[in-house]
Amino acid sequence: MPEIAEHIVKSFELELNRLRALITDMGGMVESQVAQACRAVIEKDGDAATRAVEGDPKVDALERDIEQFVIRLLALRQPMAQDLRLIVASLKITGDLERIGDYAANVAKRSLVLNQFSLPYALTGLAHMSLLVQENLKTVIDAVGEGDTAKALQVWRSDEAIDEIYNALFRELITYMMEDPRNITPCAHLLFIAKNLERIGDHATNIAETVYYTVTGQPLADARPKGDTSAYAVVRSPHE
């Protein structure tokens, strides 16, 4: 009987390791998708945009595989304590990763429209924002694989900087649109791209919170740092 119990424990541990590996694989796919989407915008790379869009169905398929695996673990293993938190958290994390993939595909699609325009302004701010988003995404995926609460907290605290860049871009792009009607179409697409990047940052923060809870059993006590004030922004015409 002890041998049977030991076999069951080892088998369950192997399954949990398999679950972690699947989530890490999905995170890597999404990380690559976001990188391709950002390259598509900043470097006007149509091939990168295509690869980002084509990666989305693969991310969706892996999410479904993980969901089925989780359902099987819950039904057969009846996990408890941290094991239960890990398995349930996997559904939340993969849900956030799937949404990040969707946003990356949206960014890539809009980049193809932007390539038809000669932009009268630099994309320096957007490039900076995309780098911060990619850094946070990489860090939080590492946090998932390693169960690292320090990295999770680092991402959680960094989201406000992304929001601040988004606020500045929002005001800048609205101003360009008001100055010249010919800027309206490209600036509208850039606004959506910036918002999609901001949402990717939010979902990375969601994952950070989930990782922290999974490892510690406690939710983060502080209110989430949040700096997106675009809903309240008032931009006045430069001619007023």
Tab-separated table of C-alpha atoms in Angstrom:
chain	number	residue	atom	x	y	z
A	1	MET	CA	0.000	0.000	0.000
A	2	PRO	CA	2.761	2.571	0.742
A	3	GLU	CA	4.193	1.839	-2.719
A	4	ILE	CA	0.806	2.533	-4.311
A	5	ALA	CA	0.394	5.789	-2.374
A	6	GLU	CA	3.912	6.875	-3.339
A	7	HIS	CA	3.179	6.082	-6.991
A	8	ILE	CA	-0.007	8.170	-6.862
A	9	VAL	CA	1.848	11.125	-5.334
A	10	LYS	CA	4.621	10.938	-7.942
A	11	SER	CA	2.113	10.583	-10.760
A	12	PHE	CA	0.191	13.638	-9.546
A	13	GLU	CA	3.408	15.650	-9.276
A	14	LEU	CA	4.252	14.726	-12.863
A	15	GLU	CA	0.825	15.925	-13.945
A	16	LEU	CA	1.280	19.241	-12.130
A	17	ASN	CA	4.659	19.670	-13.807
A	18	ARG	CA	2.987	18.947	-17.132
A	19	LEU	CA	0.396	21.625	-16.381
A	20	ARG	CA	3.114	24.175	-15.576
A	21	ALA	CA	4.906	23.263	-18.800
A	22	LEU	CA	1.750	23.724	-20.872
A	23	ILE	CA	1.138	27.168	-19.364
A	24	THR	CA	4.764	28.137	-19.961
A	25	ASP	CA	4.471	26.974	-23.584
A	26	MET	CA	1.333	29.064	-24.038
A	27	GLY	CA	3.078	32.032	-22.436
A	28	GLY	CA	5.991	31.664	-24.840
A	29	MET	CA	3.639	31.567	-27.823
A	30	VAL	CA	1.839	34.696	-26.665
A	31	GLU	CA	5.119	36.464	-25.887
A	32	SER	CA	6.291	35.774	-29.449
A	33	GLN	CA	2.946	36.923	-30.842
A	34	VAL	CA	3.159	40.247	-28.987
A	35	ALA	CA	6.761	40.758	-30.111
A	36	GLN	CA	5.767	40.165	-33.746
A	37	ALA	CA	2.821	42.561	-33.439
A	38	CYS	CA	5.004	45.305	-31.946
A	39	ARG	CA	7.610	44.808	-34.660
A	40	ALA	CA	4.871	45.036	-37.269
A	41	VAL	CA	3.852	48.488	-36.019
A	42	ILE	CA	7.206	50.049	-35.193
A	43	GLU	CA	9.144	48.658	-38.164
A	44	LYS	CA	6.238	48.494	-40.658
A	45	ASP	CA	6.918	44.772	-41.032
A	46	GLY	CA	4.027	43.139	-42.876
A	47	ASP	CA	5.486	39.639	-42.518
A	48	ALA	CA	5.659	40.050	-38.737
A	49	ALA	CA	2.018	41.174	-38.736
A	50	THR	CA	1.017	38.054	-40.657
A	51	ARG	CA	2.888	35.788	-38.236
A	52	ALA	CA	1.234	37.489	-35.251
A	53	VAL	CA	-2.240	36.963	-36.687
A	54	GLU	CA	-1.512	33.369	-37.717
A	55	GLY	CA	-0.350	32.569	-34.181
A	56	ASP	CA	-3.735	33.348	-32.637
A	57	PRO	CA	-5.552	30.057	-33.505
A	58	LYS	CA	-2.609	28.091	-32.066
A	59	VAL	CA	-2.882	29.993	-28.780
A	60	ASP	CA	-6.631	29.347	-28.687
A	61	ALA	CA	-6.118	25.631	-29.321
A	62	LEU	CA	-3.575	25.344	-26.512
A	63	GLU	CA	-5.947	27.133	-24.132
A	64	ARG	CA	-8.587	24.480	-24.889
A	65	ASP	CA	-6.070	21.683	-24.307
A	66	ILE	CA	-5.108	23.153	-20.924
A	67	GLU	CA	-8.759	23.548	-19.962
A	68	GLN	CA	-9.414	19.866	-20.688
A	69	PHE	CA	-6.311	18.868	-18.746
A	70	VAL	CA	-7.415	20.952	-15.754
A	71	ILE	CA	-10.913	19.422	-15.793
A	72	ARG	CA	-9.349	15.957	-15.793
A	73	LEU	CA	-7.072	16.828	-12.851
A	74	LEU	CA	-9.966	18.210	-10.827
A	75	ALA	CA	-12.127	15.171	-11.519
A	76	LEU	CA	-9.513	12.482	-10.870
A	77	ARG	CA	-7.192	13.967	-8.256
A	78	GLN	CA	-9.430	16.088	-6.024
A	79	PRO	CA	-6.500	18.386	-5.156
A	80	MET	CA	-6.257	20.464	-1.992
A	81	ALA	CA	-4.459	23.590	-0.685
A	82	GLN	CA	-1.755	24.995	-2.975
A	83	ASP	CA	-2.237	22.242	-5.559
A	84	LEU	CA	-5.891	23.229	-5.884
A	85	ARG	CA	-4.953	26.909	-6.140
A	86	LEU	CA	-2.450	26.119	-8.892
A	87	ILE	CA	-4.924	24.108	-10.935
A	88	VAL	CA	-7.745	26.652	-10.631
A	89	ALA	CA	-5.339	29.537	-11.229
A	90	SER	CA	-4.264	27.860	-14.478
A	91	LEU	CA	-7.690	28.575	-15.939
A	92	LYS	CA	-7.423	32.263	-15.015
A	93	ILE	CA	-3.872	32.579	-16.323
A	94	THR	CA	-4.616	30.906	-19.645
A	95	GLY	CA	-7.704	33.089	-20.008
A	96	ASP	CA	-5.538	36.188	-19.600
A	97	LEU	CA	-2.941	34.817	-22.010
A	98	GLU	CA	-5.619	34.109	-24.602
A	99	ARG	CA	-6.880	37.695	-24.362
A	100	ILE	CA	-3.312	38.987	-24.718
A	101	GLY	CA	-3.026	36.945	-27.907
A	102	ASP	CA	-6.248	38.483	-29.197
A	103	TYR	CA	-4.953	41.992	-28.517
A	104	ALA	CA	-1.671	41.177	-30.254
A	105	ALA	CA	-3.551	39.988	-33.332
A	106	ASN	CA	-5.602	43.216	-33.315
A	107	VAL	CA	-2.414	45.298	-33.145
A	108	ALA	CA	-0.957	43.353	-36.063
A	109	LYS	CA	-4.076	43.804	-38.209
A	110	ARG	CA	-4.134	47.558	-37.613
A	111	SER	CA	-0.428	47.798	-38.446
A	112	LEU	CA	-1.243	46.626	-41.967
A	113	VAL	CA	-3.627	49.574	-42.367
A	114	LEU	CA	-1.032	51.981	-40.962
A	115	ASN	CA	1.491	50.802	-43.567
A	116	GLN	CA	-0.672	52.525	-46.194
A	117	PHE	CA	-0.002	55.932	-44.639
A	118	SER	CA	3.034	58.174	-44.449
A	119	LEU	CA	2.974	59.243	-40.801
A	120	PRO	CA	4.014	62.850	-40.112
A	121	TYR	CA	5.247	62.001	-36.598
A	122	ALA	CA	7.586	59.562	-34.876
A	123	LEU	CA	6.424	56.451	-33.033
A	124	THR	CA	8.946	56.911	-30.226
A	125	GLY	CA	6.347	56.918	-27.447
A	126	LEU	CA	4.584	53.860	-28.829
A	127	ALA	CA	7.911	52.054	-29.218
A	128	HIS	CA	8.761	52.783	-25.577
A	129	MET	CA	5.344	51.562	-24.457
A	130	SER	CA	5.677	48.363	-26.488
A	131	LEU	CA	9.060	47.618	-24.893
A	132	LEU	CA	7.673	48.049	-21.369
A	133	VAL	CA	4.701	45.818	-22.185
A	134	GLN	CA	6.973	43.106	-23.609
A	135	GLU	CA	9.288	43.280	-20.590
A	136	ASN	CA	6.357	42.925	-18.180
A	137	LEU	CA	4.923	40.040	-20.172
A	138	LYS	CA	8.247	38.171	-20.182
A	139	THR	CA	8.722	38.753	-16.460
A	140	VAL	CA	5.251	37.562	-15.533
A	141	ILE	CA	5.571	34.432	-17.685
A	142	ASP	CA	8.831	33.692	-15.857
A	143	ALA	CA	6.970	34.284	-12.578
A	144	VAL	CA	4.357	31.711	-13.584
A	145	GLY	CA	6.948	29.062	-14.439
A	146	GLU	CA	9.037	29.681	-11.327
A	147	GLY	CA	6.267	30.512	-8.844
A	148	ASP	CA	8.190	33.724	-8.168
A	149	THR	CA	6.202	36.263	-6.141
A	150	ALA	CA	8.988	38.870	-6.373
A	151	LYS	CA	8.719	38.936	-10.163
A	152	ALA	CA	4.933	38.990	-9.903
A	153	LEU	CA	5.117	42.053	-7.646
A	154	GLN	CA	7.581	43.713	-10.028
A	155	VAL	CA	5.057	43.429	-12.859
A	156	TRP	CA	2.194	44.518	-10.618
A	157	ARG	CA	4.035	47.709	-9.681
A	158	SER	CA	5.194	48.460	-13.248
A	159	ASP	CA	1.774	48.707	-14.863
A	160	GLU	CA	1.267	52.319	-13.817
A	161	ALA	CA	4.218	53.428	-15.984
A	162	ILE	CA	2.543	51.842	-19.021
A	163	ASP	CA	-0.685	53.685	-18.219
A	164	GLU	CA	1.160	57.005	-18.001
A	165	ILE	CA	2.678	56.536	-21.455
A	166	TYR	CA	-0.745	55.611	-22.801
A	167	ASN	CA	-2.249	58.806	-21.354
A	168	ALA	CA	0.443	60.890	-23.042
A	169	LEU	CA	-0.053	59.099	-26.370
A	170	PHE	CA	-3.812	59.563	-26.122
A	171	ARG	CA	-3.484	63.334	-25.759
A	172	GLU	CA	-0.822	63.584	-28.453
A	173	LEU	CA	-2.804	61.594	-31.029
A	174	ILE	CA	-6.031	63.495	-30.351
A	175	THR	CA	-4.112	66.735	-30.914
A	176	TYR	CA	-2.768	65.495	-34.257
A	177	MET	CA	-6.300	64.568	-35.314
A	178	MET	CA	-7.599	68.037	-34.419
A	179	GLU	CA	-4.790	69.784	-36.305
A	180	ASP	CA	-5.319	68.005	-39.624
A	181	PRO	CA	-8.298	65.855	-40.704
A	182	ARG	CA	-5.921	63.772	-42.857
A	183	ASN	CA	-4.415	62.451	-39.618
A	184	ILE	CA	-7.727	61.078	-38.352
A	185	THR	CA	-7.553	57.587	-39.891
A	186	PRO	CA	-3.929	56.726	-38.994
A	187	CYS	CA	-4.237	58.326	-35.558
A	188	ALA	CA	-7.452	56.419	-34.834
A	189	HIS	CA	-5.663	53.156	-35.598
A	190	LEU	CA	-2.706	54.218	-33.440
A	191	LEU	CA	-5.102	55.006	-30.599
A	192	PHE	CA	-6.568	51.501	-30.807
A	193	ILE	CA	-3.067	50.006	-30.980
A	194	ALA	CA	-1.984	51.951	-27.893
A	195	LYS	CA	-5.147	50.873	-26.053
A	196	ASN	CA	-4.557	47.244	-27.001
A	197	LEU	CA	-1.013	47.464	-25.627
A	198	GLU	CA	-2.352	49.038	-22.438
A	199	ARG	CA	-4.821	46.161	-22.084
A	200	ILE	CA	-2.017	43.631	-22.609
A	201	GLY	CA	-0.293	45.315	-19.676
A	202	ASP	CA	-3.471	44.989	-17.609
A	203	HIS	CA	-3.754	41.267	-18.327
A	204	ALA	CA	-0.087	40.771	-17.416
A	205	THR	CA	-0.933	42.451	-14.104
A	206	ASN	CA	-3.908	40.092	-13.687
A	207	ILE	CA	-1.537	37.155	-14.102
A	208	ALA	CA	0.866	38.673	-11.555
A	209	GLU	CA	-1.956	38.880	-9.004
A	210	THR	CA	-2.938	35.277	-9.712
A	211	VAL	CA	0.640	34.054	-9.296
A	212	TYR	CA	0.958	35.870	-5.980
A	213	TYR	CA	-2.276	34.335	-4.669
A	214	THR	CA	-1.386	30.851	-5.924
A	215	VAL	CA	1.950	30.826	-4.114
A	216	THR	CA	0.990	32.627	-0.891
A	217	GLY	CA	-2.688	31.811	-0.517
A	218	GLN	CA	-3.316	35.516	0.098
A	219	PRO	CA	-4.518	38.201	-2.323
A	220	LEU	CA	-2.453	41.341	-2.727
A	221	ALA	CA	-3.588	43.651	0.055
A	222	ASP	CA	-2.927	46.960	-1.686
A	223	ALA	CA	-5.121	48.530	-4.339
A	224	ARG	CA	-3.794	47.987	-7.833
A	225	PRO	CA	-1.702	50.945	-9.093
A	226	LYS	CA	-3.676	52.353	-12.006
A	227	GLY	CA	-2.832	55.375	-14.085
A	228	ASP	CA	-5.131	55.265	-17.125
A	229	THR	CA	-6.940	58.614	-17.011
A	230	SER	CA	-7.850	58.785	-20.702
A	231	ALA	CA	-11.565	58.396	-19.928
A	232	TYR	CA	-11.446	61.761	-18.158
A	233	ALA	CA	-9.050	63.515	-20.528
A	234	VAL	CA	-10.020	66.876	-22.021
A	235	VAL	CA	-7.958	67.862	-25.047
A	236	ARG	CA	-8.454	71.397	-26.322
A	237	SER	CA	-7.891	72.582	-29.855
A	238	PRO	CA	-4.454	74.146	-30.399
A	239	HIS	CA	-6.248	77.009	-32.156
A	240	GLU	CA	-8.310	78.011	-29.109
